[in-house]
Amino acid sequence: MTDSEGGPDLSKDGPEDTIAPAASGDRPLVVVENVNKHFGELHVLKDINLTVDPGEVVVVIGPSGGGKSTLCRSINRLEPIDSGTIRVDGKELPKEGKELARLRADVGMVFQAFNLFAHKSILENVTLGPVKVRRQGKQESEKHAMELLERVGIADQAHKYPAQLSGGQQQRAAIARSLAMRPKVMLFDEPTSALDPEMVNEVLDVMTGLAREGMTMIVVTHEMGFARRAAQKVVFMADGQIVEENTPDEFFTNARTERAKDFLSKILTH
Amino acid sequence: MFDFDPFFDNFDEILNGFAATLRLAAAAAVLSLIIGTLLASFRVSPVPVLRAFGTGYVNVLRNTPLTLVLLMCSLGLNDILALKFSDTTSTSYYWWAVLGLSAYTGAFVCETLRAGVNTVPLGQAEAARSIGLTFTQSLRIIILPQAFRAIIAPLGSVFIAMIKNTTVAAAASYAEVALVTKTIVDKPTFADGVIPLFLGVAIGFLILTLPTGYFFGWLAKRMAVAR
Ligand SMILES: Nc1ncnc2c1ncn2[C@@H]1O[C@H](COP(=O)(O)OP(=O)(O)OP(=O)(O)O)[C@@H](O)[C@H]1O
Ligand SMILES: [Mg+2]
């Protein structure tokens, strides 16, 4: 691959196997049904229903405290739910144990704070899951990891530690770490909110590239540009409910609900 | 008064005493590290029974005087209940002293390590879980290695305290340097010079503990995790 000055390399398609397979069949990949969740007295998810098809990109948007992170975290069971079901590729995640760990590996997660393993090099961060969870050979894992790091434009940082990288580079490394598990779906919880403005685009570009290649994604973000460019669906969440589901264009220009219009007027005026 | 002859007259015996102290301290360092790590793992585990066991253990051992713990081992378990490690009396007392001191120090190692676990951001564990590591894997590969690096310096203090605590093993009939010193002073032929003798032994302890402190301080700097 050619030099890309450390920026993500999106112009060309990488090796066929670099990015995970989408899904097996035409059925929805993620099905969230009647999900409820409380934190003590606080009802944070109220009867949530959401379906995500293979290859679909869904952007979740809404006011702070609306339950967007909680929904994301419930989908790979970082948070337990009180009632309802969440199925990924037809399978409901078990409550706990080894089986949960194994199935959870099929759902990639990218966090606002990157959460790279601070005591491991970037390359080790990316190979850890394949080696320890998928029981894949070390050499094979490293080869795949280097392809992924190349893909997100930080192959030259492979032997550094997370603290030595800029925020944008760390987030791209975190994306590579998730991709290394060949997940069926990827969750992004405000992946660019902790970044300096000049680094936002390098991460969004990687995500746009993933979307184009058919990765199924659920993305919590307020980046309208990304939503319009990459998403097929916008889900507006407020007070623990899904208030509106719409196409990105419709949503941003002509939202159906008052609640969404009100929210948009606030984020658009400053 | 400050004639160090009594120290050097008994130098061989004192040196043997220190060797015994060192044997006890070294074994207790290893064993207490193992016990402390296990206990800390219990205390942060999602299994309530393990957590309760860890908490109970730490509360009991940390709040019992070490002398009592060691007497329990030597008099109670070894002598009265005749639970012996070996037919050789001194060997049996040695292992009981190691066990008692490690069981006690392990509680402190556990609490230090738990403080270390708290320095590891929650996101590290979440990321570990999200790539499919089990609880034990994430503890072993992600959390504990970072926790250990954060507590190297305080762990040094725990070990220094432990080295000094070996003197209490005298109560458990183990002939470490304090017991040897006492035996020397109690000899009918020993006339004068208790203070120089004690000073000599104290300096001997400094020779053990000072480098321990420096070593752990150096290691802490070297191993610090950059965030
Ligand atoms: N672990 C927790 N314990 C108790 N309450 C929580 C916990 N996590 C979140 N909450 C509460 O649940 C509600 C929803 O939180 P959530 O983080 O899902 O919102 P969000 O839509 O992601 O908001 P933001 O845009 O600020 O990230 C908030 O009121 C929050 O205070
Ligand atoms: Mg959030």
XYZ file of C-alpha atoms and ligand atoms in Angstrom:
529
model
C 0.000 0.000 0.000
C 1.135 3.526 -0.631
C 2.113 6.288 1.692
C -0.809 8.181 3.119
C 1.023 10.480 5.526
C -0.433 8.721 8.510
C -3.988 9.476 7.460
C -6.529 6.739 6.890
C -6.292 5.013 3.586
C -9.718 4.885 2.074
C -9.142 5.366 -1.598
C -8.781 1.714 -2.368
C -10.240 -1.544 -1.243
C -7.973 -3.619 0.934
C -7.560 -7.374 0.871
C -10.925 -9.075 0.763
C -10.678 -10.646 4.201
C -9.579 -7.576 6.112
C -13.028 -6.458 7.111
C -15.448 -8.851 8.671
C -18.200 -10.640 6.815
C -21.538 -8.933 7.145
C -24.157 -11.452 8.110
C -25.447 -14.854 7.329
C -28.629 -14.350 5.343
C -31.224 -11.634 4.940
C -32.758 -11.588 8.376
C -32.088 -8.584 10.609
C -28.718 -8.684 12.310
C -29.652 -6.890 15.492
C -33.131 -7.097 16.948
C -33.995 -5.168 20.073
C -37.473 -6.015 21.362
C -39.437 -4.345 24.159
C -36.311 -3.637 26.152
C -36.639 -1.963 29.515
C -33.913 -0.972 31.890
C -33.780 0.912 35.171
C -30.953 2.401 37.165
C -32.623 2.251 40.561
C -35.712 4.435 40.226
C -34.609 5.894 36.915
C -36.273 4.309 33.881
C -33.496 4.729 31.274
C -34.757 2.471 28.484
C -38.503 2.465 27.950
C -39.852 -0.271 25.689
C -37.147 0.078 23.089
C -37.646 -1.616 19.721
C -34.990 -1.424 17.050
C -34.050 -3.532 14.069
C -30.785 -3.273 12.207
C -30.324 -5.072 8.894
C -27.049 -6.529 7.676
C -24.881 -3.775 6.244
C -27.122 -1.067 7.627
C -25.694 1.965 9.423
C -27.897 3.434 12.131
C -27.067 6.737 13.767
C -28.464 7.290 17.258
C -28.846 10.913 18.238
C -30.503 12.747 21.108
C -30.094 14.900 24.194
C -27.693 14.046 26.977
C -29.053 11.506 29.422
C -31.510 10.156 26.866
C -30.174 6.607 27.170
C -28.058 6.344 23.997
C -24.988 4.942 25.741
C -27.084 2.610 27.825
C -28.732 1.209 24.687
C -25.334 0.646 23.079
C -23.937 -0.999 26.172
C -27.018 -3.207 26.513
C -26.544 -4.564 23.014
C -23.284 -6.222 23.978
C -24.429 -6.728 27.527
C -22.001 -4.451 29.270
C -25.255 -3.453 30.970
C -27.856 -6.075 31.869
C -31.441 -5.305 30.885
C -34.543 -5.747 33.039
C -36.912 -7.104 30.398
C -37.239 -7.674 26.675
C -34.810 -9.394 24.342
C -31.782 -8.427 22.330
C -30.707 -10.770 19.566
C -27.571 -10.524 17.476
C -27.596 -12.627 14.310
C -30.499 -14.611 15.677
C -28.921 -15.421 19.016
C -29.854 -13.917 22.333
C -26.841 -13.116 24.496
C -26.740 -15.301 27.608
C -26.701 -13.698 31.045
C -23.086 -14.418 31.911
C -20.167 -16.791 31.675
C -17.897 -18.050 28.912
C -20.678 -18.293 26.330
C -21.484 -14.609 26.797
C -17.820 -13.687 26.408
C -17.628 -15.658 23.173
C -20.765 -14.163 21.635
C -19.806 -10.692 22.803
C -16.706 -10.929 20.665
C -19.018 -10.797 17.624
C -20.110 -7.308 18.627
C -17.350 -4.737 18.336
C -17.439 -1.689 20.569
C -15.648 1.609 20.188
C -15.743 3.913 23.191
C -15.653 7.655 23.555
C -12.495 7.373 25.689
C -10.767 4.866 23.338
C -9.953 2.544 26.258
C -6.865 1.066 24.659
C -4.970 -1.230 27.022
C -2.456 1.212 28.456
C 0.276 -1.327 29.253
C 0.284 -2.969 25.827
C 1.620 -1.755 22.502
C -0.800 -0.853 19.722
C -0.020 -4.114 17.948
C -0.598 -6.109 21.156
C -3.870 -4.271 21.667
C -5.037 -5.449 18.271
C -3.794 -9.051 18.501
C -4.917 -9.731 22.075
C -8.520 -10.633 21.245
C -7.748 -12.886 18.262
C -5.064 -14.744 20.226
C -6.820 -15.069 23.582
C -10.456 -15.278 22.531
C -10.413 -16.698 19.016
C -7.375 -18.884 19.772
C -5.849 -17.776 16.495
C -2.103 -18.193 15.934
C 0.177 -15.314 16.881
C 1.724 -14.873 13.442
C -1.571 -14.934 11.641
C -3.020 -12.468 14.166
C -0.098 -10.089 13.742
C -0.366 -10.204 9.992
C -4.068 -9.398 10.118
C -3.432 -6.708 12.752
C -0.849 -5.003 10.556
C -3.280 -5.041 7.624
C -5.903 -3.394 9.810
C -3.486 -0.810 11.193
C -2.449 -0.059 7.627
C -6.087 0.346 6.766
C -6.731 2.905 9.500
C -3.479 4.640 8.654
C -1.334 3.996 11.720
C 0.802 1.012 10.740
C 3.893 3.051 11.596
C 2.676 3.386 15.203
C 2.276 -0.350 15.785
C 5.057 -0.665 18.336
C 4.217 2.435 20.355
C 2.130 2.550 23.496
C -1.318 4.199 23.545
C -0.161 7.218 25.563
C 2.359 8.043 22.825
C -0.384 8.485 20.206
C -2.693 11.413 19.513
C -6.362 11.009 20.332
C -7.293 10.471 16.714
C -4.629 7.817 16.293
C -5.743 6.102 19.508
C -9.326 5.990 18.339
C -8.271 4.534 14.993
C -6.237 1.921 16.861
C -9.317 1.122 18.930
C -11.309 0.641 15.740
C -8.620 -1.720 14.444
C -8.739 -3.628 17.743
C -12.483 -4.149 17.295
C -12.149 -5.093 13.636
C -9.540 -7.713 14.497
C -12.305 -9.807 16.047
C -14.130 -9.773 12.693
C -17.308 -8.579 14.405
C -20.723 -8.951 12.813
C -21.773 -5.537 14.007
C -19.949 -2.582 15.482
C -21.161 -0.163 18.116
C -19.675 3.313 18.371
C -20.504 5.415 21.431
C -19.643 9.023 20.604
C -16.329 8.004 19.042
C -15.293 11.564 18.210
C -16.564 13.563 21.198
C -13.307 13.304 23.117
C -11.205 14.411 20.167
C -9.696 17.750 19.275
C -11.611 19.166 16.306
C -8.779 18.636 13.840
C -8.765 14.907 14.574
C -12.476 14.278 14.193
C -12.356 13.785 10.458
C -9.605 11.183 10.386
C -11.790 8.978 12.578
C -15.021 9.727 10.713
C -13.253 8.912 7.438
C -12.321 5.475 8.723
C -15.896 4.914 9.845
C -17.280 6.068 6.508
C -14.941 3.631 4.798
C -16.238 0.810 6.979
C -19.816 1.747 6.190
C -19.090 1.676 2.470
C -17.615 -1.793 2.779
C -20.820 -3.062 4.262
C -20.077 -3.167 7.974
C -23.222 -3.114 10.076
C -22.904 -0.209 12.475
C -24.793 1.467 15.276
C -23.265 4.862 15.889
C -24.107 7.294 18.652
C -22.940 10.646 17.332
C -23.979 14.211 16.742
C -21.895 14.458 13.582
C -24.560 15.323 11.054
C -22.175 15.135 8.141
C -21.348 11.546 8.955
C -25.015 10.670 9.426
C -25.919 12.077 6.027
C -22.962 10.519 4.290
C -22.969 7.047 5.803
C -26.231 6.238 7.567
C -29.430 4.768 6.200
C -31.382 5.490 9.360
C -31.389 8.021 12.166
C -32.884 7.078 15.513
C -33.738 9.982 17.785
C -33.719 9.044 21.472
C -34.897 11.177 24.359
C -35.919 10.348 27.926
C -35.290 6.662 27.401
C -37.573 6.366 24.392
C -37.098 6.173 20.672
C -39.039 9.259 19.660
C -38.416 9.175 15.931
C -36.910 6.907 13.294
C -36.220 8.528 9.967
C -33.848 8.749 7.037
C -30.954 11.141 7.668
C -32.056 13.657 5.039
C -35.647 13.751 6.242
C -34.590 13.914 9.858
C -32.230 16.840 9.558
C -34.342 18.919 7.189
C -37.853 17.971 8.093
C -38.142 16.080 11.370
C -41.571 14.662 12.131
C -41.688 15.161 15.882
C -41.630 18.386 17.873
C -39.133 16.899 20.309
C -36.662 16.246 17.506
C -37.198 19.671 15.924
C -36.594 21.289 19.282
C -33.392 19.295 19.777
C -32.128 20.036 16.282
C -32.764 23.741 16.658
C -30.560 23.662 19.744
C -27.636 21.823 18.194
C -27.883 23.782 14.956
C -27.888 27.256 16.453
C -24.418 27.013 18.001
C 29.854 1.013 76.422
C 30.301 1.281 72.668
C 32.646 -1.569 72.328
C 31.341 -3.757 69.520
C 33.261 -6.853 70.653
C 30.144 -8.684 71.851
C 28.706 -8.294 68.352
C 31.801 -9.594 66.608
C 32.422 -12.343 69.186
C 29.057 -13.783 68.245
C 29.258 -12.833 64.598
C 28.844 -16.359 63.236
C 25.759 -17.022 65.281
C 24.246 -13.666 64.319
C 25.021 -14.270 60.682
C 23.272 -17.627 60.883
C 20.357 -15.861 62.520
C 20.188 -13.398 59.644
C 20.363 -16.242 57.172
C 17.350 -17.777 58.910
C 15.584 -14.397 58.805
C 16.301 -14.120 55.110
C 14.988 -17.620 54.425
C 11.795 -16.753 56.242
C 11.400 -13.349 54.560
C 12.053 -14.662 51.063
C 9.575 -17.519 51.354
C 6.991 -15.228 52.953
C 7.433 -12.638 50.190
C 6.595 -15.188 47.508
C 3.768 -16.849 49.397
C 2.172 -13.603 50.613
C 2.226 -12.287 47.067
C 0.349 -15.367 45.902
C -2.123 -15.234 48.790
C -2.628 -11.484 48.384
C -3.232 -11.768 44.639
C -5.751 -14.565 45.118
C -7.556 -12.630 47.851
C -7.663 -9.449 45.778
C -9.069 -11.445 42.849
C -11.733 -12.820 45.178
C -12.572 -9.360 46.460
C -13.165 -7.907 43.000
C -14.853 -11.000 41.564
C -18.521 -11.072 40.594
C -19.108 -14.148 42.783
C -20.611 -13.075 46.143
C -19.257 -16.085 48.067
C -15.692 -15.358 46.980
C -16.075 -11.680 47.764
C -17.399 -12.483 51.236
C -14.551 -14.905 51.848
C -11.964 -12.327 50.778
C -13.478 -9.614 52.936
C -13.769 -11.907 55.950
C -10.212 -13.134 55.589
C -8.742 -9.656 55.319
C -10.745 -8.345 58.263
C -9.701 -11.202 60.522
C -6.021 -11.435 59.597
C -5.389 -7.709 59.353
C -6.867 -7.075 62.776
C -5.232 -9.925 64.663
C -1.806 -9.248 66.248
C 0.868 -11.112 64.308
C 2.194 -12.654 67.522
C -1.160 -14.343 68.028
C -1.246 -15.576 64.438
C 2.211 -17.096 64.805
C 1.537 -18.585 68.260
C -1.625 -20.097 66.839
C 0.488 -21.699 64.133
C 3.330 -22.953 66.311
C 1.640 -23.778 69.618
C -1.863 -24.387 68.386
C -1.489 -26.161 65.095
C 2.015 -27.594 65.283
C 2.293 -28.564 68.948
C -1.238 -29.206 70.173
C -2.954 -30.412 67.025
C 0.311 -32.011 65.865
C -0.087 -30.786 62.304
C 3.577 -30.961 61.387
C 5.293 -30.193 58.105
C 8.241 -32.402 58.947
C 9.613 -34.724 61.604
C 12.489 -32.329 62.123
C 11.151 -29.880 64.700
C 12.994 -26.828 63.381
C 11.865 -27.473 59.802
C 8.275 -27.768 60.932
C 8.486 -24.509 62.887
C 10.068 -22.858 59.861
C 7.185 -23.738 57.568
C 4.610 -22.724 60.166
C 6.394 -19.394 60.545
C 6.373 -18.954 56.744
C 2.706 -19.839 56.581
C 1.670 -17.630 59.500
C 3.674 -14.631 58.308
C 2.433 -15.061 54.725
C -1.189 -15.473 55.778
C -0.880 -12.239 57.757
C 1.104 -10.268 55.158
C -1.161 -11.587 52.387
C -4.032 -9.558 53.831
C -1.957 -6.386 53.474
C -0.807 -7.327 49.970
C -4.468 -7.867 49.064
C -5.543 -4.442 50.268
C -2.620 -2.743 48.539
C -3.400 -4.552 45.317
C -7.061 -3.657 45.580
C -6.072 -0.004 45.805
C -4.048 -0.646 42.651
C -7.054 -2.152 40.890
C -8.923 1.060 41.670
C -6.316 3.075 39.770
C -7.095 1.159 36.564
C -9.799 3.057 34.657
C -13.114 1.190 34.402
C -12.940 1.516 30.625
C -10.020 -0.924 30.533
C -12.179 -3.706 31.944
C -15.069 -2.780 29.660
C -12.854 -2.851 26.590
C -11.509 -6.213 27.720
C -15.017 -7.586 28.098
C -16.112 -6.112 24.794
C -13.478 -8.043 22.851
C -14.691 -11.225 24.510
C -12.243 -11.825 27.334
C -13.750 -13.679 30.280
C -13.612 -12.156 33.753
C -10.553 -14.182 34.731
C -8.764 -13.362 31.493
C -9.428 -9.676 31.811
C -8.259 -9.737 35.434
C -5.098 -11.652 34.581
C -4.146 -9.952 31.328
C -5.484 -6.413 31.683
C -6.353 -5.412 35.242
C -3.810 -7.048 37.556
C -0.724 -6.237 35.457
C -1.673 -2.567 35.503
C -2.643 -2.707 39.181
C 0.708 -4.254 40.118
C 2.616 -1.575 38.270
C 0.686 1.079 40.149
C 1.444 -0.371 43.590
C 5.101 -1.334 43.337
C 6.212 1.420 45.727
C 3.589 0.741 48.438
C 4.214 -2.979 47.997
C 7.832 -2.215 48.940
C 6.575 -0.788 52.243
C 4.512 -3.907 52.876
C 7.588 -6.057 52.312
C 9.792 -3.879 54.521
C 7.217 -4.231 57.299
C 7.166 -7.966 56.628
C 10.961 -8.241 56.900
C 10.857 -6.509 60.271
C 7.902 -8.659 61.286
C 10.061 -11.766 60.890
C 11.379 -10.957 64.378
C 7.983 -11.861 65.757
C 8.550 -15.407 64.524
C 10.730 -15.802 67.604
C 7.414 -16.211 69.387
C 6.726 -19.152 67.127
C 9.946 -20.886 68.200
C 11.645 -20.138 64.879
C 15.315 -19.281 65.424
C 15.593 -16.129 63.328
C 17.994 -13.349 64.242
C 15.979 -11.794 67.090
C 15.721 -15.113 68.868
C 19.427 -15.751 68.266
C 20.257 -12.351 69.730
C 18.159 -13.018 72.785
C 19.840 -16.383 73.268
C 23.253 -14.712 73.132
C 22.253 -12.118 75.710
C 20.803 -14.803 77.969
C 24.024 -16.812 78.039
C 25.577 -16.817 81.539
C 28.946 -15.927 79.974
C 27.531 -12.780 78.347
C 28.618 -9.934 80.589
C 28.249 -6.581 78.917
C 27.443 -4.844 75.665
C 23.744 -5.428 75.045
C 23.371 -2.060 73.311
C 26.220 -2.544 70.803
C 24.859 -5.994 70.074
C 21.407 -4.599 69.387
C 22.844 -1.784 67.284
C 24.715 -4.350 65.226
C 21.561 -6.331 64.605
C 19.618 -3.150 63.818
C 22.226 -2.239 61.217
C 21.860 -5.750 59.833
C 18.150 -5.068 59.317
C 18.895 -1.782 57.595
C 21.133 -3.703 55.218
C 18.117 -5.845 54.324
C 15.395 -3.202 54.271
C 17.076 -0.147 52.744
C 17.946 -1.863 49.458
C 14.450 -3.356 49.398
C 12.996 0.140 49.556
C 15.336 1.495 46.892
C 14.758 -1.490 44.646
C 10.989 -1.114 44.756
C 11.271 2.646 44.235
C 13.437 2.099 41.171
C 11.139 -0.602 39.835
C 8.089 1.603 40.343
C 9.596 4.324 38.137
C 10.660 1.863 35.493
C 7.339 0.042 35.267
C 4.929 2.985 35.525
C 2.095 2.813 32.975
C 1.789 5.994 30.925
C -1.822 7.125 30.506
N -24.203 3.244 35.874
C -25.224 4.097 36.053
N -25.833 4.183 37.252
C -26.865 5.029 37.446
N -27.369 5.831 36.498
C -26.801 5.796 35.275
C -25.700 4.934 34.992
N -25.338 5.113 33.707
C -26.173 6.039 33.214
N -27.064 6.459 34.145
C -28.152 7.428 33.939
O -28.974 6.926 32.922
C -29.404 7.975 32.066
C -29.033 7.638 30.645
O -27.643 7.658 30.514
P -26.880 7.437 29.154
O -25.440 7.505 29.471
O -27.385 6.217 28.498
O -27.315 8.714 28.334
P -26.738 9.252 26.968
O -27.906 9.427 26.083
O -25.645 8.380 26.498
O -26.167 10.663 27.382
P -24.847 11.430 26.905
O -25.193 12.127 25.635
O -24.599 12.401 28.014
O -23.766 10.430 26.761
C -28.764 9.243 32.580
O -29.719 9.931 33.363
C -27.648 8.767 33.433
O -27.399 9.645 34.495
Mg -23.518 8.636 26.290
